[in-house]
Amino acid sequence: MGRDVKRIALFLPNWVGDVVMATPAIRAARDAFPAADLVAVCKPYVADVLAGAPWFAEVIPSDKRGPRNQRLLAVSRKLRAGGADAAVLFSNSFRTALLARLGGCKRVVGFARYGRSLLLTDRLHHQIDARGRFVPTPAIDDYNRLAVVFGTPDPGHRMELFTTLADERSADAVWDRFGLARYSRVVALNPGAAFGAAKHWPVAHFAQLTRMLTSRLGCAALVLCGPTEREMARRIAEDSRSPHAFALNDTPLSLGLTKAVVRRADLLATTDSGPRHFAAAFGTPVVTLFGPTHIGWTETYFEKAIHIQKEVPCGPCQQRVCPLGHHRCMKELTPDEVFAAAHRLLATFPLPVESERRRVA
């Protein structure tokens, strides 16, 4: 199947940050097959990550636990009715390969995982060590490998996101509500992590970091949150005892608002979670706090990033909840260390001219 392919189904990853890491490969597919329609097949909750992007002709929500029109047979019928020629599977599940085949895709490119090899026409393999264990390799590189096998040039590592006018208006409302325009710099803090509690940094540490940022650097601190993290965000801002700390805990939340805030911020301090990749996609300097996860899985080669991780005998364990209960990998990361990294990034990468980042995208 060559350049005459008419409709390509891209089965997106299931995690917010992974979708961002797939954007170089998605962009490469768009550029390499300009006459083809790209169709995003994805979990409903990650669709907003790519809102505003010019790449897709259609987005098809797919969720085996969702309503009937998002389940296997309904999604496969949509793909078949649309005439999908080929599929690239960024997700490693058996279900996505089966969906592609039931949807009529003649070419299916993906990693040979979870017993789905026979459903693939182009099989890739993850790197393993001598004992057969997976070697941590950056997901962005794996996604790029899929794109190259499909027929694109090397996509590179430049991640890319977009905001909508509605996203920017939501961010305008936040800036107006807290008077953030009066500050020369705004630092965003992201304490949440959908992966699990093992990625969380203590609230007291975040509060101390917030106090240090606002008192020593004269900036505003804006604490982000997801729907289940509102109380955490409120406590961080409150416990910082800083009049220059604000939280989004009682604000209408959306991924779009988070994107727009991260785009405008002068720096993001975050756990290893999706908004970390928003920062890289928008060119925002970012300090990421790693605990139970291997940095190697999610390295993105972003020059304005500093990763901080403590070496502990029990990690990185890749567990959602600390199996030993003491959570050393995160508790031993000190606010002083994170502040030093944040200060270094702010000094190395000065403010955009006339706060260019804060203008509507």
mmCIF file with all atom_site columns, N, CA, C and O in Angstrom, residues 43-80:
data_model
loop_
_atom_site.group_PDB
_atom_site.id
_atom_site.type_symbol
_atom_site.label_atom_id
_atom_site.label_alt_id
_atom_site.label_comp_id
_atom_site.label_asym_id
_atom_site.label_entity_id
_atom_site.label_seq_id
_atom_site.pdbx_PDB_ins_code
_atom_site.Cartn_x
_atom_site.Cartn_y
_atom_site.Cartn_z
_atom_site.occupancy
_atom_site.B_iso_or_equiv
_atom_site.pdbx_formal_charge
_atom_site.auth_seq_id
_atom_site.auth_comp_id
_atom_site.auth_asym_id
_atom_site.auth_atom_id
_atom_site.pdbx_PDB_model_num
ATOM 1   N N  . LYS A 1 43 ? -9.759  6.940  23.321 1.00 0.00 ? 43 LYS A N  1
ATOM 2   C CA . LYS A 1 43 ? -10.600 7.033  24.504 1.00 0.00 ? 43 LYS A CA 1
ATOM 3   C C  . LYS A 1 43 ? -11.213 8.436  24.556 1.00 0.00 ? 43 LYS A C  1
ATOM 4   O O  . LYS A 1 43 ? -10.535 9.436  24.251 1.00 0.00 ? 43 LYS A O  1
ATOM 5   N N  . PRO A 1 44 ? -12.477 8.555  24.966 1.00 0.00 ? 44 PRO A N  1
ATOM 6   C CA . PRO A 1 44 ? -13.112 9.880  24.980 1.00 0.00 ? 44 PRO A CA 1
ATOM 7   C C  . PRO A 1 44 ? -12.354 10.905 25.811 1.00 0.00 ? 44 PRO A C  1
ATOM 8   O O  . PRO A 1 44 ? -12.298 12.087 25.457 1.00 0.00 ? 44 PRO A O  1
ATOM 9   N N  . TYR A 1 45 ? -11.733 10.472 26.934 1.00 0.00 ? 45 TYR A N  1
ATOM 10  C CA . TYR A 1 45 ? -11.102 11.429 27.825 1.00 0.00 ? 45 TYR A CA 1
ATOM 11  C C  . TYR A 1 45 ? -9.788  12.001 27.290 1.00 0.00 ? 45 TYR A C  1
ATOM 12  O O  . TYR A 1 45 ? -9.262  12.957 27.859 1.00 0.00 ? 45 TYR A O  1
ATOM 13  N N  . VAL A 1 46 ? -9.221  11.424 26.240 1.00 0.00 ? 46 VAL A N  1
ATOM 14  C CA . VAL A 1 46 ? -7.991  12.002 25.683 1.00 0.00 ? 46 VAL A CA 1
ATOM 15  C C  . VAL A 1 46 ? -8.245  12.837 24.428 1.00 0.00 ? 46 VAL A C  1
ATOM 16  O O  . VAL A 1 46 ? -7.332  13.479 23.921 1.00 0.00 ? 46 VAL A O  1
ATOM 17  N N  . ALA A 1 47 ? -9.485  12.848 23.944 1.00 0.00 ? 47 ALA A N  1
ATOM 18  C CA . ALA A 1 47 ? -9.771  13.564 22.698 1.00 0.00 ? 47 ALA A CA 1
ATOM 19  C C  . ALA A 1 47 ? -9.445  15.049 22.807 1.00 0.00 ? 47 ALA A C  1
ATOM 20  O O  . ALA A 1 47 ? -8.932  15.662 21.854 1.00 0.00 ? 47 ALA A O  1
ATOM 21  N N  . ASP A 1 48 ? -9.706  15.641 23.989 1.00 0.00 ? 48 ASP A N  1
ATOM 22  C CA . ASP A 1 48 ? -9.475  17.079 24.141 1.00 0.00 ? 48 ASP A CA 1
ATOM 23  C C  . ASP A 1 48 ? -8.004  17.455 24.130 1.00 0.00 ? 48 ASP A C  1
ATOM 24  O O  . ASP A 1 48 ? -7.662  18.625 23.962 1.00 0.00 ? 48 ASP A O  1
ATOM 25  N N  . VAL A 1 49 ? -7.119  16.473 24.316 1.00 0.00 ? 49 VAL A N  1
ATOM 26  C CA . VAL A 1 49 ? -5.690  16.777 24.248 1.00 0.00 ? 49 VAL A CA 1
ATOM 27  C C  . VAL A 1 49 ? -5.343  17.357 22.880 1.00 0.00 ? 49 VAL A C  1
ATOM 28  O O  . VAL A 1 49 ? -4.542  18.280 22.762 1.00 0.00 ? 49 VAL A O  1
ATOM 29  N N  . LEU A 1 50 ? -5.976  16.826 21.835 1.00 0.00 ? 50 LEU A N  1
ATOM 30  C CA . LEU A 1 50 ? -5.661  17.252 20.470 1.00 0.00 ? 50 LEU A CA 1
ATOM 31  C C  . LEU A 1 50 ? -6.689  18.236 19.910 1.00 0.00 ? 50 LEU A C  1
ATOM 32  O O  . LEU A 1 50 ? -6.671  18.521 18.715 1.00 0.00 ? 50 LEU A O  1
ATOM 33  N N  . ALA A 1 51 ? -7.556  18.761 20.764 1.00 0.00 ? 51 ALA A N  1
ATOM 34  C CA . ALA A 1 51 ? -8.520  19.760 20.303 1.00 0.00 ? 51 ALA A CA 1
ATOM 35  C C  . ALA A 1 51 ? -7.786  20.957 19.709 1.00 0.00 ? 51 ALA A C  1
ATOM 36  O O  . ALA A 1 51 ? -6.806  21.442 20.260 1.00 0.00 ? 51 ALA A O  1
ATOM 37  N N  . GLY A 1 52 ? -8.254  21.412 18.570 1.00 0.00 ? 52 GLY A N  1
ATOM 38  C CA . GLY A 1 52 ? -7.622  22.539 17.887 1.00 0.00 ? 52 GLY A CA 1
ATOM 39  C C  . GLY A 1 52 ? -6.577  22.141 16.873 1.00 0.00 ? 52 GLY A C  1
ATOM 40  O O  . GLY A 1 52 ? -6.129  22.965 16.077 1.00 0.00 ? 52 GLY A O  1
ATOM 41  N N  . ALA A 1 53 ? -6.171  20.856 16.888 1.00 0.00 ? 53 ALA A N  1
ATOM 42  C CA . ALA A 1 53 ? -5.153  20.392 15.937 1.00 0.00 ? 53 ALA A CA 1
ATOM 43  C C  . ALA A 1 53 ? -5.747  20.287 14.538 1.00 0.00 ? 53 ALA A C  1
ATOM 44  O O  . ALA A 1 53 ? -6.907  19.921 14.377 1.00 0.00 ? 53 ALA A O  1
ATOM 45  N N  . PRO A 1 54 ? -4.960  20.587 13.503 1.00 0.00 ? 54 PRO A N  1
ATOM 46  C CA . PRO A 1 54 ? -5.474  20.582 12.126 1.00 0.00 ? 54 PRO A CA 1
ATOM 47  C C  . PRO A 1 54 ? -5.334  19.237 11.421 1.00 0.00 ? 54 PRO A C  1
ATOM 48  O O  . PRO A 1 54 ? -5.504  19.159 10.210 1.00 0.00 ? 54 PRO A O  1
ATOM 49  N N  . TRP A 1 55 ? -5.035  18.179 12.161 1.00 0.00 ? 55 TRP A N  1
ATOM 50  C CA . TRP A 1 55 ? -4.605  16.940 11.530 1.00 0.00 ? 55 TRP A CA 1
ATOM 51  C C  . TRP A 1 55 ? -5.738  15.990 11.150 1.00 0.00 ? 55 TRP A C  1
ATOM 52  O O  . TRP A 1 55 ? -5.616  15.229 10.199 1.00 0.00 ? 55 TRP A O  1
ATOM 53  N N  . PHE A 1 56 ? -6.828  15.980 11.886 1.00 0.00 ? 56 PHE A N  1
ATOM 54  C CA . PHE A 1 56 ? -7.809  14.905 11.750 1.00 0.00 ? 56 PHE A CA 1
ATOM 55  C C  . PHE A 1 56 ? -9.079  15.327 11.024 1.00 0.00 ? 56 PHE A C  1
ATOM 56  O O  . PHE A 1 56 ? -9.639  16.399 11.271 1.00 0.00 ? 56 PHE A O  1
ATOM 57  N N  . ALA A 1 57 ? -9.549  14.438 10.142 1.00 0.00 ? 57 ALA A N  1
ATOM 58  C CA . ALA A 1 57 ? -10.838 14.633 9.490  1.00 0.00 ? 57 ALA A CA 1
ATOM 59  C C  . ALA A 1 57 ? -11.979 14.174 10.391 1.00 0.00 ? 57 ALA A C  1
ATOM 60  O O  . ALA A 1 57 ? -13.114 14.643 10.263 1.00 0.00 ? 57 ALA A O  1
ATOM 61  N N  . GLU A 1 58 ? -11.686 13.255 11.305 1.00 0.00 ? 58 GLU A N  1
ATOM 62  C CA . GLU A 1 58 ? -12.723 12.701 12.178 1.00 0.00 ? 58 GLU A CA 1
ATOM 63  C C  . GLU A 1 58 ? -12.076 12.149 13.441 1.00 0.00 ? 58 GLU A C  1
ATOM 64  O O  . GLU A 1 58 ? -10.937 11.670 13.410 1.00 0.00 ? 58 GLU A O  1
ATOM 65  N N  . VAL A 1 59 ? -12.812 12.233 14.538 1.00 0.00 ? 59 VAL A N  1
ATOM 66  C CA . VAL A 1 59 ? -12.403 11.616 15.800 1.00 0.00 ? 59 VAL A CA 1
ATOM 67  C C  . VAL A 1 59 ? -13.483 10.622 16.193 1.00 0.00 ? 59 VAL A C  1
ATOM 68  O O  . VAL A 1 59 ? -14.660 10.987 16.297 1.00 0.00 ? 59 VAL A O  1
ATOM 69  N N  . ILE A 1 60 ? -13.088 9.363  16.393 1.00 0.00 ? 60 ILE A N  1
ATOM 70  C CA . ILE A 1 60 ? -14.036 8.317  16.755 1.00 0.00 ? 60 ILE A CA 1
ATOM 71  C C  . ILE A 1 60 ? -13.738 7.874  18.190 1.00 0.00 ? 60 ILE A C  1
ATOM 72  O O  . ILE A 1 60 ? -12.698 7.262  18.454 1.00 0.00 ? 60 ILE A O  1
ATOM 73  N N  . PRO A 1 61 ? -14.653 8.180  19.140 1.00 0.00 ? 61 PRO A N  1
ATOM 74  C CA . PRO A 1 61 ? -14.442 7.712  20.514 1.00 0.00 ? 61 PRO A CA 1
ATOM 75  C C  . PRO A 1 61 ? -14.581 6.195  20.580 1.00 0.00 ? 61 PRO A C  1
ATOM 76  O O  . PRO A 1 61 ? -15.469 5.609  19.958 1.00 0.00 ? 61 PRO A O  1
ATOM 77  N N  . SER A 1 62 ? -13.691 5.577  21.343 1.00 0.00 ? 62 SER A N  1
ATOM 78  C CA . SER A 1 62 ? -13.695 4.121  21.465 1.00 0.00 ? 62 SER A CA 1
ATOM 79  C C  . SER A 1 62 ? -13.400 3.740  22.910 1.00 0.00 ? 62 SER A C  1
ATOM 80  O O  . SER A 1 62 ? -12.356 4.107  23.451 1.00 0.00 ? 62 SER A O  1
ATOM 81  N N  . ASP A 1 63 ? -14.337 3.033  23.530 1.00 0.00 ? 63 ASP A N  1
ATOM 82  C CA . ASP A 1 63 ? -14.172 2.654  24.929 1.00 0.00 ? 63 ASP A CA 1
ATOM 83  C C  . ASP A 1 63 ? -15.003 1.404  25.194 1.00 0.00 ? 63 ASP A C  1
ATOM 84  O O  . ASP A 1 63 ? -16.228 1.443  25.073 1.00 0.00 ? 63 ASP A O  1
ATOM 85  N N  . LYS A 1 64 ? -14.355 0.319  25.548 1.00 0.00 ? 64 LYS A N  1
ATOM 86  C CA . LYS A 1 64 ? -15.084 -0.934 25.751 1.00 0.00 ? 64 LYS A CA 1
ATOM 87  C C  . LYS A 1 64 ? -16.048 -0.863 26.935 1.00 0.00 ? 64 LYS A C  1
ATOM 88  O O  . LYS A 1 64 ? -16.974 -1.671 27.031 1.00 0.00 ? 64 LYS A O  1
ATOM 89  N N  . ARG A 1 65 ? -15.856 0.113  27.825 1.00 0.00 ? 65 ARG A N  1
ATOM 90  C CA . ARG A 1 65 ? -16.762 0.294  28.956 1.00 0.00 ? 65 ARG A CA 1
ATOM 91  C C  . ARG A 1 65 ? -17.708 1.465  28.742 1.00 0.00 ? 65 ARG A C  1
ATOM 92  O O  . ARG A 1 65 ? -18.474 1.820  29.633 1.00 0.00 ? 65 ARG A O  1
ATOM 93  N N  . GLY A 1 66 ? -17.654 2.085  27.571 1.00 0.00 ? 66 GLY A N  1
ATOM 94  C CA . GLY A 1 66 ? -18.484 3.244  27.288 1.00 0.00 ? 66 GLY A CA 1
ATOM 95  C C  . GLY A 1 66 ? -19.852 2.868  26.760 1.00 0.00 ? 66 GLY A C  1
ATOM 96  O O  . GLY A 1 66 ? -20.240 1.688  26.774 1.00 0.00 ? 66 GLY A O  1
ATOM 97  N N  . PRO A 1 67 ? -20.591 3.854  26.282 1.00 0.00 ? 67 PRO A N  1
ATOM 98  C CA . PRO A 1 67 ? -21.906 3.567  25.698 1.00 0.00 ? 67 PRO A CA 1
ATOM 99  C C  . PRO A 1 67 ? -21.766 2.682  24.467 1.00 0.00 ? 67 PRO A C  1
ATOM 100 O O  . PRO A 1 67 ? -20.674 2.512  23.905 1.00 0.00 ? 67 PRO A O  1
ATOM 101 N N  . ARG A 1 68 ? -22.875 2.115  24.026 1.00 0.00 ? 68 ARG A N  1
ATOM 102 C CA . ARG A 1 68 ? -22.866 1.128  22.953 1.00 0.00 ? 68 ARG A CA 1
ATOM 103 C C  . ARG A 1 68 ? -22.168 1.635  21.696 1.00 0.00 ? 68 ARG A C  1
ATOM 104 O O  . ARG A 1 68 ? -21.473 0.886  21.009 1.00 0.00 ? 68 ARG A O  1
ATOM 105 N N  . ASN A 1 69 ? -22.339 2.940  21.368 1.00 0.00 ? 69 ASN A N  1
ATOM 106 C CA . ASN A 1 69 ? -21.746 3.461  20.123 1.00 0.00 ? 69 ASN A CA 1
ATOM 107 C C  . ASN A 1 69 ? -20.233 3.644  20.205 1.00 0.00 ? 69 ASN A C  1
ATOM 108 O O  . ASN A 1 69 ? -19.598 4.056  19.241 1.00 0.00 ? 69 ASN A O  1
ATOM 109 N N  . GLN A 1 70 ? -19.628 3.331  21.376 1.00 0.00 ? 70 GLN A N  1
ATOM 110 C CA . GLN A 1 70 ? -18.173 3.402  21.515 1.00 0.00 ? 70 GLN A CA 1
ATOM 111 C C  . GLN A 1 70 ? -17.537 2.026  21.651 1.00 0.00 ? 70 GLN A C  1
ATOM 112 O O  . GLN A 1 70 ? -16.329 1.909  21.821 1.00 0.00 ? 70 GLN A O  1
ATOM 113 N N  . ARG A 1 71 ? -18.332 0.981  21.554 1.00 0.00 ? 71 ARG A N  1
ATOM 114 C CA . ARG A 1 71 ? -17.812 -0.366 21.760 1.00 0.00 ? 71 ARG A CA 1
ATOM 115 C C  . ARG A 1 71 ? -17.359 -0.996 20.444 1.00 0.00 ? 71 ARG A C  1
ATOM 116 O O  . ARG A 1 71 ? -17.497 -0.409 19.373 1.00 0.00 ? 71 ARG A O  1
ATOM 117 N N  . LEU A 1 72 ? -16.833 -2.189 20.560 1.00 0.00 ? 72 LEU A N  1
ATOM 118 C CA . LEU A 1 72 ? -16.103 -2.836 19.479 1.00 0.00 ? 72 LEU A CA 1
ATOM 119 C C  . LEU A 1 72 ? -16.834 -2.836 18.146 1.00 0.00 ? 72 LEU A C  1
ATOM 120 O O  . LEU A 1 72 ? -16.327 -2.327 17.135 1.00 0.00 ? 72 LEU A O  1
ATOM 121 N N  . LEU A 1 73 ? -18.016 -3.405 18.104 1.00 0.00 ? 73 LEU A N  1
ATOM 122 C CA . LEU A 1 73 ? -18.708 -3.571 16.828 1.00 0.00 ? 73 LEU A CA 1
ATOM 123 C C  . LEU A 1 73 ? -19.129 -2.233 16.241 1.00 0.00 ? 73 LEU A C  1
ATOM 124 O O  . LEU A 1 73 ? -19.040 -2.028 15.022 1.00 0.00 ? 73 LEU A O  1
ATOM 125 N N  . ALA A 1 74 ? -19.576 -1.303 17.106 1.00 0.00 ? 74 ALA A N  1
ATOM 126 C CA . ALA A 1 74 ? -20.005 0.001  16.610 1.00 0.00 ? 74 ALA A CA 1
ATOM 127 C C  . ALA A 1 74 ? -18.835 0.768  16.007 1.00 0.00 ? 74 ALA A C  1
ATOM 128 O O  . ALA A 1 74 ? -18.957 1.380  14.934 1.00 0.00 ? 74 ALA A O  1
ATOM 129 N N  . VAL A 1 75 ? -17.692 0.734  16.673 1.00 0.00 ? 75 VAL A N  1
ATOM 130 C CA . VAL A 1 75 ? -16.515 1.454  16.170 1.00 0.00 ? 75 VAL A CA 1
ATOM 131 C C  . VAL A 1 75 ? -16.005 0.807  14.886 1.00 0.00 ? 75 VAL A C  1
ATOM 132 O O  . VAL A 1 75 ? -15.643 1.499  13.923 1.00 0.00 ? 75 VAL A O  1
ATOM 133 N N  . SER A 1 76 ? -15.998 -0.520 14.846 1.00 0.00 ? 76 SER A N  1
ATOM 134 C CA . SER A 1 76 ? -15.528 -1.192 13.628 1.00 0.00 ? 76 SER A CA 1
ATOM 135 C C  . SER A 1 76 ? -16.444 -0.885 12.446 1.00 0.00 ? 76 SER A C  1
ATOM 136 O O  . SER A 1 76 ? -15.970 -0.720 11.314 1.00 0.00 ? 76 SER A O  1
ATOM 137 N N  . ARG A 1 77 ? -17.744 -0.775 12.699 1.00 0.00 ? 77 ARG A N  1
ATOM 138 C CA . ARG A 1 77 ? -18.673 -0.414 11.605 1.00 0.00 ? 77 ARG A CA 1
ATOM 139 C C  . ARG A 1 77 ? -18.396 1.000  11.101 1.00 0.00 ? 77 ARG A C  1
ATOM 140 O O  . ARG A 1 77 ? -18.466 1.258  9.899  1.00 0.00 ? 77 ARG A O  1
ATOM 141 N N  . LYS A 1 78 ? -18.089 1.920  12.014 1.00 0.00 ? 78 LYS A N  1
ATOM 142 C CA . LYS A 1 78 ? -17.766 3.289  11.598 1.00 0.00 ? 78 LYS A CA 1
ATOM 143 C C  . LYS A 1 78 ? -16.507 3.309  10.727 1.00 0.00 ? 78 LYS A C  1
ATOM 144 O O  . LYS A 1 78 ? -16.450 4.021  9.717  1.00 0.00 ? 78 LYS A O  1
ATOM 145 N N  . LEU A 1 79 ? -15.513 2.545  11.115 1.00 0.00 ? 79 LEU A N  1
ATOM 146 C CA . LEU A 1 79 ? -14.284 2.497  10.325 1.00 0.00 ? 79 LEU A CA 1
ATOM 147 C C  . LEU A 1 79 ? -14.545 1.901  8.948  1.00 0.00 ? 79 LEU A C  1
ATOM 148 O O  . LEU A 1 79 ? -14.075 2.417  7.929  1.00 0.00 ? 79 LEU A O  1
ATOM 149 N N  . ARG A 1 80 ? -15.317 0.823  8.914  1.00 0.00 ? 80 ARG A N  1
ATOM 150 C CA . ARG A 1 80 ? -15.595 0.174  7.638  1.00 0.00 ? 80 ARG A CA 1
ATOM 151 C C  . ARG A 1 80 ? -16.442 1.084  6.744  1.00 0.00 ? 80 ARG A C  1
ATOM 152 O O  . ARG A 1 80 ? -16.198 1.192  5.534  1.00 0.00 ? 80 ARG A O  1
#
